[in-house]
Amino acid sequence: MRILLITKIFPNAMNPGQAPFNRRQFAALSRYCDIDVFATIPWFPGASRFSRWSVSTDAPREEIIEGLPVRHPRFLYLPKVAPYLNGPLYAASMLFELVRHHPAPDVIVGSFAYPDGFAAVCLAELLGVPAVVKVHGSDIDVLSQQPAVRPALEWGLRRATRVVAVSKQLKEGVHALGVPRDRIDVVMNGVDREMFRPRDRGEARAALGRSPERRLLLYVGHLLRDKGALDAIAAFERIAPAHPEVDLVLVGSGADEQACKAAAERLGGRVLLTGRLPHDEVARWVAACDALVLPSHHEGTPNVVIESLASGRRVVATHVGGIPDVLSSPELGELVAPGDLPALAQAMSRAAYAPYDPERITALSGCSGWDESARAFYDVILAARGERPVPVPAAEKRPALQRDGQPPSSARWAPPPASRRFPEAAQLRASQA
């Protein structure tokens, strides 16, 4: 089976740390079918003159990422001018790219509801193949509230053969937009269980130059107001005088980075902003912390929460999106209402000192790997084609991945031989050798 994945949330050579969840899930999915990725880049006249857009515009046209053949087609984009046109313009740009470079796929997957999912549905209907749309969180929680975008977003979701949501709460959001529940599947993201696993906290702190005697709360994510980065600092400021041995570290970057730095300056050296870090360094900071803090205002199912639990670290987060599905026990952490700074401060204070067994946190969380996530995603793709999965030999079975609130079927599609890859992938590898 040949699958075309279309998404603007995917890494490229100029931004290798973007959307690691898509990179890992799609790479794992390539074990079961032939995959090509259109990791799209928005373009408009003069885009290179704006710092927000200039980095991605320098990305190569083609590259290999984790063995996947990835193209970076540009799509015509009108920022803040006419958002209702961005879906049709995106679809037209991808049609041009598909006609020029790509054999007809058997299924088209759009990762993000709009404009990616909208374009995937348009192309699929032109080609007469199924379309699967994967939704992440803000595409449903935020974009659906924009009157200029909502009609096109609803049109794409309703005409998709199947929709994949990363949490049960997000499934209900898709259903509220007019998609029948029996066409929506919940497939949780996975975690790299080799990288994110219980490690010695003291060793991790020593490697980072941090004192083993101090307490450490950690925020990982984009430094954005809606992600709760400023809330984390404001809540920490409330508890800092009473707990002089506690520090806060923020890993990431984003549009509100300067505001975070200004807020952090009031607390001297007790708040550290590291900037964006490679995934292995993020794993070291997670291992070094006493608890993760993620006070988002809205979410899908944030991978950093799953990664923290897989590392045996408790979490303080907000009761939004799919987070309650993951923090299913008080042993795993605390949930507070978004924007409730007093409650957040109290939860952070407790989390900094609460004793717990990291191995039990990992076991209790039941975090699944990327292969389980990819297998569940592949089942959805098979269902979109009207096909049934075949059983995987018992020796290949791994712990079950909860899907749509129910244990998955024991039937899975057997992986094709490793030699089944796009011929153009081999050509790209040879040209880069």
Coordinates of C-alpha atoms in Angstrom, one line a residue:
M1 CA 0.0 0.0 0.0
R2 CA 1.2 3.5 -0.9
I3 CA 0.4 6.3 1.5
L4 CA 0.9 10.0 1.0
L5 CA 1.2 12.0 4.2
I6 CA 0.6 15.8 4.0
T7 CA 1.4 18.0 6.9
K8 CA 3.1 21.3 7.7
I9 CA 4.0 20.1 11.2
F10 CA 7.1 18.0 10.4
P11 CA 10.8 18.5 10.8
N12 CA 13.2 19.8 8.1
A13 CA 16.9 20.5 7.9
M14 CA 16.4 24.1 9.1
N15 CA 14.0 23.1 11.9
P16 CA 14.9 19.5 12.9
G17 CA 13.2 19.6 16.3
Q18 CA 9.7 20.4 15.0
A19 CA 6.9 17.9 15.7
P20 CA 9.0 14.9 16.8
F21 CA 5.7 13.0 17.4
N22 CA 4.8 13.0 13.7
R23 CA 8.4 12.1 12.7
R24 CA 8.5 9.1 15.1
Q25 CA 4.9 7.9 14.4
F26 CA 5.3 8.2 10.6
A27 CA 8.7 6.5 10.7
A28 CA 7.2 3.6 12.7
L29 CA 4.3 3.5 10.2
S30 CA 6.7 2.9 7.4
R31 CA 7.3 -0.6 8.7
Y32 CA 3.8 -1.6 7.5
C33 CA 3.5 0.3 4.2
D34 CA 5.2 2.5 1.6
I35 CA 5.2 6.1 2.7
D36 CA 6.0 9.4 1.1
V37 CA 5.8 12.7 3.1
F38 CA 4.9 16.1 1.8
A39 CA 6.2 18.2 4.7
T40 CA 4.9 21.4 3.4
I41 CA 6.2 24.9 4.0
P42 CA 4.1 28.1 3.7
W43 CA 5.2 30.7 1.2
F44 CA 4.0 34.1 0.2
P45 CA 5.8 36.9 -1.7
G46 CA 8.4 38.4 0.7
A47 CA 8.2 35.6 3.2
S48 CA 12.0 35.5 3.6
R49 CA 12.0 39.0 5.0
F50 CA 10.0 38.0 8.0
S51 CA 11.8 36.2 10.8
R52 CA 8.9 33.9 11.6
W53 CA 8.9 32.5 8.0
S54 CA 12.5 32.9 6.9
V55 CA 14.0 29.8 8.5
S56 CA 11.7 27.3 6.9
T57 CA 11.9 29.0 3.5
D58 CA 15.6 27.9 3.3
A59 CA 14.7 24.2 3.8
P60 CA 15.8 21.8 1.0
R61 CA 13.3 20.6 -1.5
E62 CA 14.0 16.9 -0.7
E63 CA 15.6 15.0 2.1
I64 CA 15.6 11.7 3.9
I65 CA 14.4 11.8 7.5
E66 CA 14.5 8.6 9.5
G67 CA 14.4 6.6 6.3
L68 CA 11.4 8.4 4.9
P69 CA 11.5 10.2 1.6
V70 CA 10.4 13.7 2.4
R71 CA 9.6 16.5 0.1
H72 CA 9.1 20.1 1.2
P73 CA 6.7 21.6 -1.3
R74 CA 5.8 25.2 -0.8
F75 CA 2.2 26.2 -0.7
L76 CA 0.7 29.6 -1.3
Y77 CA -0.3 31.1 2.0
L78 CA -2.1 34.3 2.9
P79 CA -1.3 35.0 6.6
K80 CA -4.2 36.8 8.4
V81 CA -5.6 38.1 5.0
A82 CA -8.1 35.5 3.9
P83 CA -7.8 32.3 6.0
Y84 CA -10.8 30.8 4.2
L85 CA -8.6 30.7 1.0
N86 CA -5.7 28.9 2.6
G87 CA -7.3 25.4 2.3
P88 CA -8.1 25.7 -1.4
L89 CA -4.6 27.3 -2.1
Y90 CA -2.9 24.5 -0.2
A91 CA -4.9 21.8 -2.1
A92 CA -4.0 23.5 -5.4
S93 CA -0.3 23.7 -4.5
M94 CA -0.3 20.0 -3.5
L95 CA -2.1 18.9 -6.6
F96 CA 0.6 20.6 -8.7
E97 CA 3.3 18.8 -6.7
L98 CA 1.5 15.5 -6.9
V99 CA 1.1 15.7 -10.7
R100 CA 4.8 16.7 -11.1
H101 CA 6.5 14.2 -8.8
H102 CA 4.5 11.5 -7.3
P103 CA 2.7 8.2 -8.3
A104 CA -0.9 8.0 -7.3
P105 CA -1.3 7.0 -3.6
D106 CA -3.7 4.5 -2.3
V107 CA -4.6 6.6 0.7
I108 CA -3.9 10.3 1.6
V109 CA -3.4 11.3 5.2
G110 CA -3.6 14.9 6.3
S111 CA -2.0 15.6 9.7
F112 CA -3.7 18.7 11.1
A113 CA -7.3 19.5 10.3
Y114 CA -6.8 22.7 8.4
P115 CA -5.5 23.4 5.9
D116 CA -3.6 20.1 5.7
G117 CA -6.6 17.8 6.3
F118 CA -8.8 19.9 4.0
A119 CA -6.2 19.6 1.2
A120 CA -5.9 15.8 1.8
V121 CA -9.7 15.4 1.4
C122 CA -9.7 17.5 -1.8
L123 CA -6.9 15.5 -3.4
A124 CA -8.4 12.2 -2.3
E125 CA -11.7 13.0 -3.9
L126 CA -10.0 14.0 -7.1
L127 CA -8.1 10.8 -7.2
G128 CA -10.9 8.6 -5.9
V129 CA -9.0 7.3 -2.9
P130 CA -9.7 7.4 0.9
A131 CA -8.7 10.3 3.0
V132 CA -7.7 10.1 6.7
V133 CA -7.3 13.3 8.8
K134 CA -5.3 13.3 12.0
V135 CA -6.2 16.0 14.5
H136 CA -3.9 17.3 17.2
G137 CA -5.7 19.8 19.5
S138 CA -5.5 23.4 18.5
D139 CA -6.8 22.6 15.1
I140 CA -10.1 21.6 16.7
D141 CA -10.1 23.6 19.9
V142 CA -8.9 26.9 18.4
L143 CA -9.4 27.0 14.7
S144 CA -12.9 25.7 14.9
Q145 CA -13.8 28.9 16.8
Q146 CA -12.7 31.1 13.9
P147 CA -15.7 32.0 11.7
A148 CA -13.6 32.4 8.6
V149 CA -12.1 28.9 8.9
R150 CA -14.8 26.8 10.5
P151 CA -16.9 26.1 7.4
A152 CA -13.9 24.7 5.4
L153 CA -12.6 22.8 8.5
E154 CA -16.0 21.2 9.0
W155 CA -16.3 20.3 5.3
G156 CA -13.0 18.5 5.3
L157 CA -13.6 16.6 8.5
R158 CA -17.1 15.5 7.4
R159 CA -15.9 14.3 4.0
A160 CA -12.9 12.4 5.4
T161 CA -13.2 8.7 5.2
R162 CA -11.9 8.5 8.8
V163 CA -10.6 10.9 11.4
V164 CA -7.8 10.1 13.9
A165 CA -7.8 12.0 17.2
V166 CA -5.1 11.8 19.9
S167 CA -7.5 11.8 22.8
K168 CA -11.0 11.0 23.7
Q169 CA -11.8 14.6 24.5
L170 CA -10.6 15.6 21.0
K171 CA -12.8 12.9 19.5
E172 CA -15.8 14.6 21.1
G173 CA -14.6 17.9 19.7
V174 CA -14.6 16.4 16.2
H175 CA -18.0 14.8 16.7
A176 CA -19.3 18.2 17.7
L177 CA -18.2 19.5 14.3
G178 CA -20.5 17.0 12.6
V179 CA -18.5 13.8 12.2
P180 CA -20.2 10.6 13.3
R181 CA -18.5 8.9 16.2
D182 CA -18.1 5.6 14.3
R183 CA -15.8 7.4 11.8
I184 CA -13.5 8.7 14.5
D185 CA -10.7 6.7 16.1
V186 CA -8.6 7.6 19.1
V187 CA -4.9 6.7 18.6
M188 CA -2.6 7.9 21.3
N189 CA 0.9 9.0 20.5
G190 CA 3.7 6.8 21.6
V191 CA 7.0 7.4 23.4
D192 CA 10.7 6.5 22.7
R193 CA 11.0 4.1 25.6
E194 CA 14.8 3.8 25.1
M195 CA 15.3 7.5 25.6
F196 CA 12.5 8.2 28.1
R197 CA 12.9 5.7 30.9
P198 CA 13.6 5.9 34.6
R199 CA 17.1 7.1 35.2
D200 CA 19.1 8.2 38.3
R201 CA 18.1 11.7 39.1
G202 CA 21.5 12.5 40.7
E203 CA 23.5 11.4 37.7
A204 CA 21.3 13.4 35.4
R205 CA 21.7 16.5 37.5
A206 CA 25.5 16.1 37.7
A207 CA 25.6 15.8 33.9
L208 CA 23.7 19.1 33.7
G209 CA 25.8 20.9 36.3
R210 CA 22.8 21.1 38.7
S211 CA 23.1 20.7 42.5
P212 CA 21.8 17.3 43.8
E213 CA 20.6 19.2 46.9
R214 CA 18.1 21.5 45.2
R215 CA 14.6 20.7 44.0
L216 CA 13.8 21.1 40.3
L217 CA 10.5 21.8 38.6
L218 CA 10.6 21.6 34.8
Y219 CA 8.5 23.0 31.9
V220 CA 9.1 21.7 28.4
G221 CA 7.3 23.1 25.4
H222 CA 6.8 26.2 23.3
L223 CA 7.2 29.4 25.3
L224 CA 3.7 30.6 24.6
R225 CA 1.0 32.2 26.8
D226 CA -1.5 29.6 25.7
K227 CA 0.9 26.8 26.6
G228 CA 1.1 28.1 30.1
A229 CA 4.8 29.1 30.1
L230 CA 4.0 32.5 31.7
D231 CA 1.6 30.8 34.2
A232 CA 4.4 28.4 35.3
I233 CA 6.7 31.4 36.1
A234 CA 3.9 33.4 37.8
A235 CA 2.9 30.4 40.0
F236 CA 6.6 29.7 40.8
E237 CA 7.0 33.3 41.9
R238 CA 4.2 32.7 44.4
I239 CA 6.0 29.8 46.1
A240 CA 9.7 30.9 45.6
P241 CA 10.0 32.9 48.9
A242 CA 8.7 30.0 51.0
H243 CA 10.8 27.4 49.2
P244 CA 14.3 28.9 48.6
E245 CA 15.7 25.4 47.6
V246 CA 13.3 25.0 44.6
D247 CA 14.3 26.0 41.0
L248 CA 12.3 26.2 37.8
V249 CA 13.7 25.4 34.4
L250 CA 11.9 26.1 31.1
V251 CA 13.1 24.2 28.0
G252 CA 11.9 25.5 24.7
S253 CA 11.4 28.7 22.7
G254 CA 8.5 30.6 21.2
A255 CA 6.8 33.8 20.5
D256 CA 6.5 34.8 24.2
E257 CA 10.2 34.0 25.0
Q258 CA 11.1 37.6 25.7
A259 CA 8.1 37.9 28.1
C260 CA 9.2 34.8 29.9
K261 CA 12.8 36.1 30.2
A262 CA 11.5 39.4 31.6
A263 CA 9.4 37.6 34.2
A264 CA 12.3 35.2 35.1
E265 CA 14.6 38.1 35.7
R266 CA 12.6 39.1 38.8
L267 CA 13.6 35.7 40.4
G268 CA 17.3 36.0 39.7
G269 CA 19.0 32.7 39.0
R270 CA 16.2 30.5 40.2
V271 CA 14.5 30.4 36.8
L272 CA 16.5 29.1 33.9
L273 CA 15.5 29.3 30.2
T274 CA 17.6 26.8 28.2
G275 CA 16.1 27.6 24.7
R276 CA 15.2 24.8 22.4
L277 CA 17.2 21.5 23.0
P278 CA 17.7 18.2 21.1
H279 CA 15.5 15.4 22.2
D280 CA 18.2 13.5 24.1
E281 CA 19.0 16.6 26.1
V282 CA 15.3 17.1 26.9
A283 CA 15.3 13.5 28.2
R284 CA 18.2 14.4 30.5
W285 CA 16.3 17.4 31.9
V286 CA 13.2 15.2 32.5
A287 CA 15.4 12.7 34.3
A288 CA 16.8 15.5 36.5
C289 CA 13.5 17.0 37.6
D290 CA 11.3 16.3 40.6
A291 CA 8.2 17.0 38.5
L292 CA 7.1 18.3 35.1
V293 CA 4.8 21.3 35.0
L294 CA 2.6 22.0 31.9
P295 CA -0.2 24.5 32.7
S296 CA -1.6 24.6 29.1
H297 CA -4.8 26.5 28.3
H298 CA -5.7 24.0 25.6
E299 CA -4.1 20.7 24.4
G300 CA -4.4 17.6 22.4
T301 CA -2.4 14.9 24.2
P302 CA 1.0 16.5 24.8
N303 CA 3.9 14.1 24.2
V304 CA 6.0 15.7 26.9
V305 CA 3.5 14.4 29.6
I306 CA 3.7 10.9 28.2
E307 CA 7.5 11.2 28.1
S308 CA 7.7 12.4 31.7
L309 CA 5.6 9.5 32.9
A310 CA 7.7 7.1 30.9
S311 CA 10.7 8.6 32.6
G312 CA 9.1 7.9 36.0
R313 CA 8.5 11.6 36.8
R314 CA 5.2 12.9 38.1
V315 CA 3.3 15.8 36.4
V316 CA 1.4 18.9 37.3
A317 CA -0.8 19.9 34.4
T318 CA -4.2 21.4 33.6
H319 CA -7.5 19.6 33.1
V320 CA -7.6 20.2 29.3
G321 CA -7.6 18.0 26.2
G322 CA -6.3 14.5 26.5
I323 CA -4.2 15.2 29.7
P324 CA -6.8 13.7 32.1
D325 CA -6.7 10.5 29.9
V326 CA -3.0 10.2 30.6
L327 CA -2.9 11.4 34.3
S328 CA -5.5 8.8 35.2
S329 CA -4.4 8.3 38.8
P330 CA -3.4 10.8 41.6
E331 CA -0.2 8.9 41.9
L332 CA 0.8 10.2 38.4
G333 CA 0.3 13.8 39.3
E334 CA -2.1 16.7 39.8
L335 CA -4.6 18.4 37.6
V336 CA -5.7 22.0 38.0
A337 CA -8.0 24.3 36.1
P338 CA -6.3 26.4 33.3
G339 CA -5.4 29.9 34.5
D340 CA -5.9 29.1 38.2
L341 CA -2.5 30.4 39.5
P342 CA -3.2 29.8 43.2
A343 CA -4.1 26.2 42.6
L344 CA -1.2 25.8 40.2
A345 CA 1.3 27.3 42.8
Q346 CA 0.0 24.9 45.5
A347 CA 0.3 21.9 43.2
M348 CA 3.8 22.9 42.2
S349 CA 4.8 23.3 45.8
R350 CA 3.5 19.8 46.7
A351 CA 5.1 18.2 43.6
A352 CA 8.5 19.6 44.4
Y353 CA 8.6 17.6 47.6
A354 CA 6.3 14.6 47.1
P355 CA 8.1 11.3 47.5
Y356 CA 7.4 8.6 44.8
D357 CA 8.8 5.5 43.2
P358 CA 9.8 6.3 39.5
E359 CA 9.5 2.7 38.5
R360 CA 6.0 2.6 39.8
I361 CA 5.1 5.8 37.9
T362 CA 6.4 4.2 34.7
A363 CA 4.5 1.0 35.2
L364 CA 1.3 2.7 36.3
S365 CA 1.3 5.0 33.3
G366 CA 1.3 2.1 30.8
C367 CA 3.0 4.3 28.2
S368 CA 3.2 2.6 24.8
G369 CA 5.9 2.8 22.3
W370 CA 5.8 4.3 18.8
D371 CA 5.4 0.9 17.2
E372 CA 2.1 0.3 19.0
S373 CA 0.9 3.8 18.1
A374 CA 1.8 3.2 14.4
R375 CA 0.1 -0.2 14.4
A376 CA -3.1 1.4 15.7
F377 CA -2.8 4.2 13.1
Y378 CA -2.3 1.6 10.4
D379 CA -5.5 -0.2 11.4
V380 CA -7.4 3.0 10.8
I381 CA -5.9 3.3 7.3
L382 CA -6.9 -0.3 6.6
A383 CA -10.4 0.5 7.8
A384 CA -10.5 3.5 5.5
R385 CA -9.8 1.2 2.6
G386 CA -12.4 -1.4 3.7
E387 CA -9.7 -3.9 4.6
R388 CA -9.3 -6.0 7.7
P389 CA -6.0 -6.5 9.5
V390 CA -4.4 -9.9 9.7
P391 CA -3.1 -11.4 13.0
V392 CA 0.5 -10.7 14.0
P393 CA 2.4 -13.8 15.2
A394 CA 2.3 -14.0 19.0
A395 CA 6.1 -13.5 19.2
E396 CA 5.6 -10.0 17.7
K397 CA 2.9 -8.9 20.0
R398 CA 3.6 -6.1 22.5
P399 CA 1.6 -4.6 25.4
A400 CA -1.8 -3.4 24.1
L401 CA -2.4 0.2 23.2
Q402 CA -5.6 1.7 24.4
R403 CA -7.6 2.9 21.5
D404 CA -10.9 4.7 21.7
G405 CA -11.2 3.7 25.3
Q406 CA -11.1 0.0 24.5
P407 CA -8.4 -2.6 24.2
P408 CA -7.4 -3.0 20.6
S409 CA -8.1 -6.1 18.6
S410 CA -5.4 -8.7 18.7
A411 CA -5.5 -8.7 14.9
R412 CA -2.9 -6.6 13.3
W413 CA -1.5 -6.2 9.8
A414 CA 1.8 -8.0 9.3
P415 CA 4.7 -5.8 8.2
P416 CA 5.9 -6.0 4.6
P417 CA 9.5 -6.9 3.9
A418 CA 12.0 -4.1 4.8
S419 CA 13.0 -3.9 1.1
R420 CA 9.6 -2.4 0.2
R421 CA 10.4 1.3 -0.1
F422 CA 9.8 4.0 -2.6
P423 CA 12.3 3.7 -5.5
E424 CA 12.8 7.5 -5.3
A425 CA 13.9 7.1 -1.6
A426 CA 16.8 5.0 -2.8
Q427 CA 17.7 7.6 -5.5
L428 CA 17.6 10.3 -2.8
R429 CA 19.9 8.3 -0.6
A430 CA 22.3 7.7 -3.4
S431 CA 22.4 11.4 -4.3
Q432 CA 23.2 12.3 -0.7
A433 CA 25.9 9.7 -0.3

